[in-house]
Short mmCIF file of C-alpha atoms in Angstrom, two decimals:
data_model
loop_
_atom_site.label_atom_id
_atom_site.label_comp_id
_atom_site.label_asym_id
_atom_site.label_seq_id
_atom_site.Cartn_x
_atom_site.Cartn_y
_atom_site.Cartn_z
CA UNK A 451 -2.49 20.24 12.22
CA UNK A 452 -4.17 19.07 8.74
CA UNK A 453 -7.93 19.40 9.16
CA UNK A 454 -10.95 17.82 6.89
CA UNK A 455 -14.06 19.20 6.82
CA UNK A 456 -17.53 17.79 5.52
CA UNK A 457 -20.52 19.35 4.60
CA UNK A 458 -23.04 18.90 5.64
CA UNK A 459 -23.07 17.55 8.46
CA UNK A 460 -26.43 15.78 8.76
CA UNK A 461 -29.22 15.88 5.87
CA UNK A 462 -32.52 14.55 5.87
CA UNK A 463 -34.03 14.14 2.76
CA UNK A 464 -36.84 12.33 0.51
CA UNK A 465 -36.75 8.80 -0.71
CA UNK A 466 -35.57 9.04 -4.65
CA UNK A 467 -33.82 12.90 -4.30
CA UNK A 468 -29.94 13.09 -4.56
CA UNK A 469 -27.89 14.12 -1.54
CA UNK A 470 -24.44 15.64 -2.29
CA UNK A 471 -22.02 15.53 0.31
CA UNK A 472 -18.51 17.67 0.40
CA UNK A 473 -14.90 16.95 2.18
CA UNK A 474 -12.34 19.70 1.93
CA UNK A 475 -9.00 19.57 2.95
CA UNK A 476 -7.96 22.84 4.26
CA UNK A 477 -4.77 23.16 4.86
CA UNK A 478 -3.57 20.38 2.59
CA UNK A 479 -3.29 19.22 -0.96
CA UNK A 480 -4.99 15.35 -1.06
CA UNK A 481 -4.78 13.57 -4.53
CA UNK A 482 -6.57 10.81 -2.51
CA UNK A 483 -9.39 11.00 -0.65
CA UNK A 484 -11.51 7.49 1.06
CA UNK A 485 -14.72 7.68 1.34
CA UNK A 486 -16.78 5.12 4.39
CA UNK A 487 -19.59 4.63 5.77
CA UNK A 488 -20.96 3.39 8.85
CA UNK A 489 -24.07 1.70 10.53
CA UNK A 490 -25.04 1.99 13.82
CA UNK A 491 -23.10 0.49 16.16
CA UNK A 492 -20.79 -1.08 13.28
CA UNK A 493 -17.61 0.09 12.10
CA UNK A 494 -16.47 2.30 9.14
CA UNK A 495 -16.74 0.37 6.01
CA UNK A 496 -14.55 2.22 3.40
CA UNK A 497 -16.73 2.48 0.26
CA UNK A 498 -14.53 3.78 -2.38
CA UNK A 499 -10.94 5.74 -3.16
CA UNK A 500 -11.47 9.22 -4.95
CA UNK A 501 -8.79 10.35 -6.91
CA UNK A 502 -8.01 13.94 -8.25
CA UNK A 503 -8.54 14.34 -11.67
CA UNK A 504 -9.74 10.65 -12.31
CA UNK A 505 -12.12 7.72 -11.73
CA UNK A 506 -12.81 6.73 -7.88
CA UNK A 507 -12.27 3.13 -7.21
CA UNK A 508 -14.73 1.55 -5.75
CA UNK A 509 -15.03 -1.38 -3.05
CA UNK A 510 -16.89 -4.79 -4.27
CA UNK A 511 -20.50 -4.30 -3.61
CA UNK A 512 -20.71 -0.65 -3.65
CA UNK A 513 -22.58 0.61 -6.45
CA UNK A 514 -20.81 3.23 -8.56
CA UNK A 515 -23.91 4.29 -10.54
CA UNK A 516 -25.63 5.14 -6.88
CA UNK A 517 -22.39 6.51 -5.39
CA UNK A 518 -21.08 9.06 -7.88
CA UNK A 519 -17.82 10.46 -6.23
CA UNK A 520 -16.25 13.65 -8.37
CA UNK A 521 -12.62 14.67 -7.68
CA UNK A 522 -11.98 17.60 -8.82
CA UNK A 523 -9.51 19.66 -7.30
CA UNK A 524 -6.59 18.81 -4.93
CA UNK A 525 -8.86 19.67 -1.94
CA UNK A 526 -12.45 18.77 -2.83
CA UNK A 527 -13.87 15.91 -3.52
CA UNK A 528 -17.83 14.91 -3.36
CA UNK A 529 -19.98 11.73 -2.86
CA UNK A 530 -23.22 12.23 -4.15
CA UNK A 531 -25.90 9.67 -3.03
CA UNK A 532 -27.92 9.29 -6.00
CA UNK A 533 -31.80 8.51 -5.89
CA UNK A 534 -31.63 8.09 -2.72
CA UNK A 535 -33.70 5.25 -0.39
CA UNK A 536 -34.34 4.37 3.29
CA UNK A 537 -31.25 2.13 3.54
CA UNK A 538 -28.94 4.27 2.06
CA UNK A 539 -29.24 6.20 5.35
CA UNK A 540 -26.02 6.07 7.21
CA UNK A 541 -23.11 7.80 8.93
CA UNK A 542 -20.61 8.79 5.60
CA UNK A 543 -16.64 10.14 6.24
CA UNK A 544 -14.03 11.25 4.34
CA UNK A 545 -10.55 10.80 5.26
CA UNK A 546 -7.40 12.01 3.65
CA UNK A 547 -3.84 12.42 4.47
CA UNK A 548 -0.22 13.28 3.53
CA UNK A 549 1.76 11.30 1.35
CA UNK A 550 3.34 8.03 2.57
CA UNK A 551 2.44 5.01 4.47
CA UNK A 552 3.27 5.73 7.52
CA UNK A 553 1.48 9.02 8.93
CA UNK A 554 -1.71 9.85 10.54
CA UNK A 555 -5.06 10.36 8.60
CA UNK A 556 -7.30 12.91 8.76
CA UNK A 557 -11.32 12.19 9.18
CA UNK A 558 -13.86 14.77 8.69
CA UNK A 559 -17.00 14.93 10.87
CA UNK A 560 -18.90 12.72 9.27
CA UNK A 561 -22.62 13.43 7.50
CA UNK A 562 -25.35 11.84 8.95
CA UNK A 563 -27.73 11.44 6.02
CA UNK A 564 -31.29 10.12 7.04
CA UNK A 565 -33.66 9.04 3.85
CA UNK A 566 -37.15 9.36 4.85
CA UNK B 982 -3.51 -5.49 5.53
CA UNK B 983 -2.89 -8.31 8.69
CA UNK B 984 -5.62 -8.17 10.71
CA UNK B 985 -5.89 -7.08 14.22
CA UNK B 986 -7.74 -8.57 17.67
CA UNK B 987 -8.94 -6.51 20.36
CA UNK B 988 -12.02 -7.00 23.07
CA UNK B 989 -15.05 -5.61 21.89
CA UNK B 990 -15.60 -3.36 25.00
CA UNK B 991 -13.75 -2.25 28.24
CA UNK B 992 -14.69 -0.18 31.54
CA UNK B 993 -12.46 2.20 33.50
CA UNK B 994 -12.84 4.14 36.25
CA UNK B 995 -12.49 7.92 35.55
CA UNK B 996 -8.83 9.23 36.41
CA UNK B 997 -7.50 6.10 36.56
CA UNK B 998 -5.17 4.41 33.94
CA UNK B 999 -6.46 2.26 30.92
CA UNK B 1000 -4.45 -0.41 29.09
CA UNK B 1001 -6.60 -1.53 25.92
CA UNK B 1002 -4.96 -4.24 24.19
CA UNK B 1003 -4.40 -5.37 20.18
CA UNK B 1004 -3.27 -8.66 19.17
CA UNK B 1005 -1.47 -8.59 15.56
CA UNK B 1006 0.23 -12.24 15.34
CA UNK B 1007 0.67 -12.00 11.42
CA UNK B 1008 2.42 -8.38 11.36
CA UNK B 1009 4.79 -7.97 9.05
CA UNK B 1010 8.21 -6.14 9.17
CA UNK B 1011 6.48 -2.86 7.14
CA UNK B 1012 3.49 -2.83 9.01
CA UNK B 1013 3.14 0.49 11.30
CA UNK B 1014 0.73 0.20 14.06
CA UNK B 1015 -1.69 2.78 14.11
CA UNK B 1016 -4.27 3.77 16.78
CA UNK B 1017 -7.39 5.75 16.34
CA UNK B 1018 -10.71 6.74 18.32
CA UNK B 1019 -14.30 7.35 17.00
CA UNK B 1020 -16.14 9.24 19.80
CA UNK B 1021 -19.99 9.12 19.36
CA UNK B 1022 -21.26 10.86 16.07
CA UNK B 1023 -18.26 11.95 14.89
CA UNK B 1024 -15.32 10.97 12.63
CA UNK B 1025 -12.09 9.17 13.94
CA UNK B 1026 -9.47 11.17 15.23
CA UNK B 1027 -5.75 9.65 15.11
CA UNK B 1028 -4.76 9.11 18.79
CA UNK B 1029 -0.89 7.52 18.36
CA UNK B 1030 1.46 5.15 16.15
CA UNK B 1031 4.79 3.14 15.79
CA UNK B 1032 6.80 0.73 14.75
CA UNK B 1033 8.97 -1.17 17.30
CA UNK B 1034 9.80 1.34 19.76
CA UNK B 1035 7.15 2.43 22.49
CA UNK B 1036 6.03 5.75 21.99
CA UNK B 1037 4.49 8.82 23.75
CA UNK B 1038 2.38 11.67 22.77
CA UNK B 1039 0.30 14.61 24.67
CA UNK B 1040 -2.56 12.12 24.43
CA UNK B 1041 -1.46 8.49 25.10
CA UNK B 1042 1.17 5.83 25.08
CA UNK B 1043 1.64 2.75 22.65
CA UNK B 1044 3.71 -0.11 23.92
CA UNK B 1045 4.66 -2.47 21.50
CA UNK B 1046 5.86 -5.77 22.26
CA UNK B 1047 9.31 -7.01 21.32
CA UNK B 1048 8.03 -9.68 18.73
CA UNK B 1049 5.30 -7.04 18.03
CA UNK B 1050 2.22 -9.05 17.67
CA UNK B 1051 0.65 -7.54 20.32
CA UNK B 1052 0.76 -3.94 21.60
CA UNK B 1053 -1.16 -1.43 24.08
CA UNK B 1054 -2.55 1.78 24.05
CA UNK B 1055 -2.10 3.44 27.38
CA UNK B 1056 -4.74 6.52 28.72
CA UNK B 1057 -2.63 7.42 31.96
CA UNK B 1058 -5.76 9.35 33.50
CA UNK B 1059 -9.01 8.64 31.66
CA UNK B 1060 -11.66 10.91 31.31
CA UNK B 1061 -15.39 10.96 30.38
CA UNK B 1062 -14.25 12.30 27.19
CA UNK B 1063 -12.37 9.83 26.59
CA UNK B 1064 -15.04 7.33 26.13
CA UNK B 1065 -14.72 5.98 22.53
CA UNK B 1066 -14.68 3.38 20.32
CA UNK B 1067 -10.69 2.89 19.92
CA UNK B 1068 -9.29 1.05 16.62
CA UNK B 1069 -5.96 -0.75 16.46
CA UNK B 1070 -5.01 -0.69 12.91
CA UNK B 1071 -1.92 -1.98 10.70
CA UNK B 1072 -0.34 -0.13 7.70
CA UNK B 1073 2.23 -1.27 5.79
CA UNK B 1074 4.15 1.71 4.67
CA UNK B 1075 4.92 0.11 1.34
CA UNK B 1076 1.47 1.07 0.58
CA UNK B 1077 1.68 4.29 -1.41
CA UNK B 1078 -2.12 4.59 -0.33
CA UNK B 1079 -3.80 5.63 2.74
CA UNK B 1080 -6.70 3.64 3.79
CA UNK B 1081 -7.11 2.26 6.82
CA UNK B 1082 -8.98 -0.45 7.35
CA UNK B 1083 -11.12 -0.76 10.40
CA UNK B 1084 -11.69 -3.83 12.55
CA UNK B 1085 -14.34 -3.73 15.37
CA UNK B 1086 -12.70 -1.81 17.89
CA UNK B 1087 -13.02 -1.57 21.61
CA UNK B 1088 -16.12 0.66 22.64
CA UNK B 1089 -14.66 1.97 26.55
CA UNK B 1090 -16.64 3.24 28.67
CA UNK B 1091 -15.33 5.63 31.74
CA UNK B 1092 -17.32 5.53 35.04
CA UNK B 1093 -17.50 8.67 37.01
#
């Protein structure tokens, strides 16, 4: 079946550094891509729509400035947390899937990024 | 997207059956239902979907109600694996996009 993969998987870093984070699709072209993220013990919050070879969209409230998200290829796209801070620190997933509204979706693992 | 009701948590005994129900009284005639599960620290993981008839995969069953505002996701013989958080989700498949968006879920928990 379609698979997404994320990388990496968990990164700790330093308050006011930049954390890039990767989702592939790797058997599958995705012009689309949603990016969430997620609290503990709270659900996925989707945070923007990445688009190949244009501008994400983003959800009211998130910051675009702090959440740069780069589409650049039919199977890549990237979320890069930008000067990062403590409460930016949070579960983040990609999902993507095959055209039309009615199929599955496919996650990735998730990146546990931890700003210290 | 209509939004969906289910119990925020539920407890089964392992190898027995589980029936976790979803309440969707304002689904509309495009709307697919859609089940997923989030097990701990990782992404979700489609589990099962439909539209009016009750289906069956290697995983579960969904049985949908005949006016289709409500349906259940059936684990025949659950497992401590599969102790999750599991999302009932609607998609209307005139949306060219595909989000989902997530509701609170029900976190089960399977009891040796």
């Amino acid at each position: 079946g379609a698979v997404v993969s994320q990388h990496p998987s968990w990164v700790i870093c330093k308050s006011g550094t930049s954390v890039k984070i990767e989702c592939r699709s790797l058997d599958f072209q995705a012009t689309t891509m949603f990016w969430y993220r997620q609290f503990p013990k709270q659900s996925l919050m989707l945070m923007a729509t990445s688009n190949e070879g244009s501008k994400a969209t983003y959800e009211q409230g998130v910051e675009k400035d702090k959440f740069l998200i780069n589409h650049a290829s039919l199977t890549l796209s990237t979320l890069t947390v930008t000067s990062a801070h403590p409460e930016d620190s949070s579960f983040y997933i990609c999902s993507a899937g095959l055209a039309g509204g009615s199929g599955e979706l496919f996650f990735g693992e998730g990146s546990r990024l931890t700003v210290l | 997207d209509a939004k969906t009701t289910q119990p925020n948590s539920m407890e089964s005994n392992e190898e027995e059956p589980v029936h976790l129900p979803c309440n969707h009284s304002t689904i509309s005639g495009t709307d697919y239902i859609h089940w997923y599960r989030q097990l701990p620290s990782q992404g979700p993981e489609y589990v099962i979907h439909g539209l009016t008839s009750n289906v069956n995969n290697r995983m579960a069953s969904l049985a949908i109600a005949e006016d289709r505002k409500s349906s259940t996701l059936i684990l025949h013989r659950a497992t401590l694996r599969d102790a999750a958080v599991y999302y009932c989700i609607l998609r209307d498949s005139n949306n060219a996009g595909n989000m989902l968006t997530f509701g609170g879920g029900t976190r089960l928990m399977v009891k040796p």
